[in-house]
Amino acid sequence: MSEVTSMAWVYYGKLFDSKFQAGCLAARIRDDWWIQQYRAPRFVGIFQTKSGRYGVKCLW
């Protein structure tokens, strides 16, 4: 029997005014997983909202 897994984006609950701020959080999520003892995300990305603010999304 094959296992079915659904992949969904997980969005961090804070928006930032600059892409640099969002990039710092993305780097921390990407690099600190082994310190915090959780599974590493497959992808960490930055997105921009229509209002011009930036956010971070992860795919596990």
Short mmCIF file of C-alpha atoms in Angstrom, two decimals:
data_model
loop_
_atom_site.label_atom_id
_atom_site.label_comp_id
_atom_site.label_asym_id
_atom_site.label_seq_id
_atom_site.Cartn_x
_atom_site.Cartn_y
_atom_site.Cartn_z
CA MET A 1 0.00 0.00 0.00
CA SER A 2 1.45 3.37 -0.97
CA GLU A 3 1.52 6.26 1.43
CA VAL A 4 -0.19 9.42 0.27
CA THR A 5 1.26 12.64 1.57
CA SER A 6 -0.05 16.06 0.81
CA MET A 7 2.33 18.95 0.71
CA ALA A 8 1.10 22.34 1.77
CA TRP A 9 2.82 25.65 2.36
CA VAL A 10 3.20 26.84 5.93
CA TYR A 11 3.21 30.62 6.18
CA TYR A 12 4.96 32.39 9.04
CA GLY A 13 2.46 34.61 10.86
CA LYS A 14 4.30 37.94 10.56
CA LEU A 15 4.84 40.25 7.61
CA PHE A 16 7.93 42.42 7.30
CA ASP A 17 8.49 45.85 5.78
CA SER A 18 11.69 44.87 3.97
CA LYS A 19 12.86 41.88 2.00
CA PHE A 20 16.03 41.86 4.10
CA GLN A 21 14.06 41.23 7.31
CA ALA A 22 12.14 38.38 5.70
CA GLY A 23 15.40 36.99 4.32
CA CYS A 24 16.94 36.92 7.79
CA LEU A 25 14.03 34.89 9.13
CA ALA A 26 14.15 32.57 6.11
CA ALA A 27 17.86 31.97 6.68
CA ARG A 28 17.25 31.21 10.34
CA ILE A 29 14.49 28.72 9.52
CA ARG A 30 16.68 27.15 6.83
CA ASP A 31 19.80 26.86 9.00
CA ASP A 32 18.62 26.43 12.60
CA TRP A 33 16.43 23.35 12.22
CA TRP A 34 19.10 21.04 13.62
CA ILE A 35 19.57 23.16 16.75
CA GLN A 36 15.85 23.33 17.54
CA GLN A 37 15.33 19.57 16.95
CA TYR A 38 12.68 19.74 14.26
CA ARG A 39 12.57 18.33 10.75
CA ALA A 40 14.27 20.40 8.05
CA PRO A 41 11.95 22.13 5.59
CA ARG A 42 12.29 21.09 1.93
CA PHE A 43 11.99 24.69 0.76
CA VAL A 44 11.97 28.10 2.43
CA GLY A 45 10.89 31.05 0.32
CA ILE A 46 10.08 34.74 0.53
CA PHE A 47 6.91 36.18 -0.97
CA GLN A 48 5.60 39.70 -1.45
CA THR A 49 2.01 40.68 -0.74
CA LYS A 50 -0.05 43.06 -2.86
CA SER A 51 0.50 45.76 -0.23
CA GLY A 52 4.27 45.48 -0.71
CA ARG A 53 5.15 43.72 2.54
CA TYR A 54 7.20 40.51 2.66
CA GLY A 55 6.55 37.14 4.27
CA VAL A 56 8.19 33.75 4.66
CA LYS A 57 6.73 30.41 3.60
CA CYS A 58 8.04 26.89 4.15
CA LEU A 59 7.35 23.54 2.54
CA TRP A 60 7.94 20.45 4.68
#
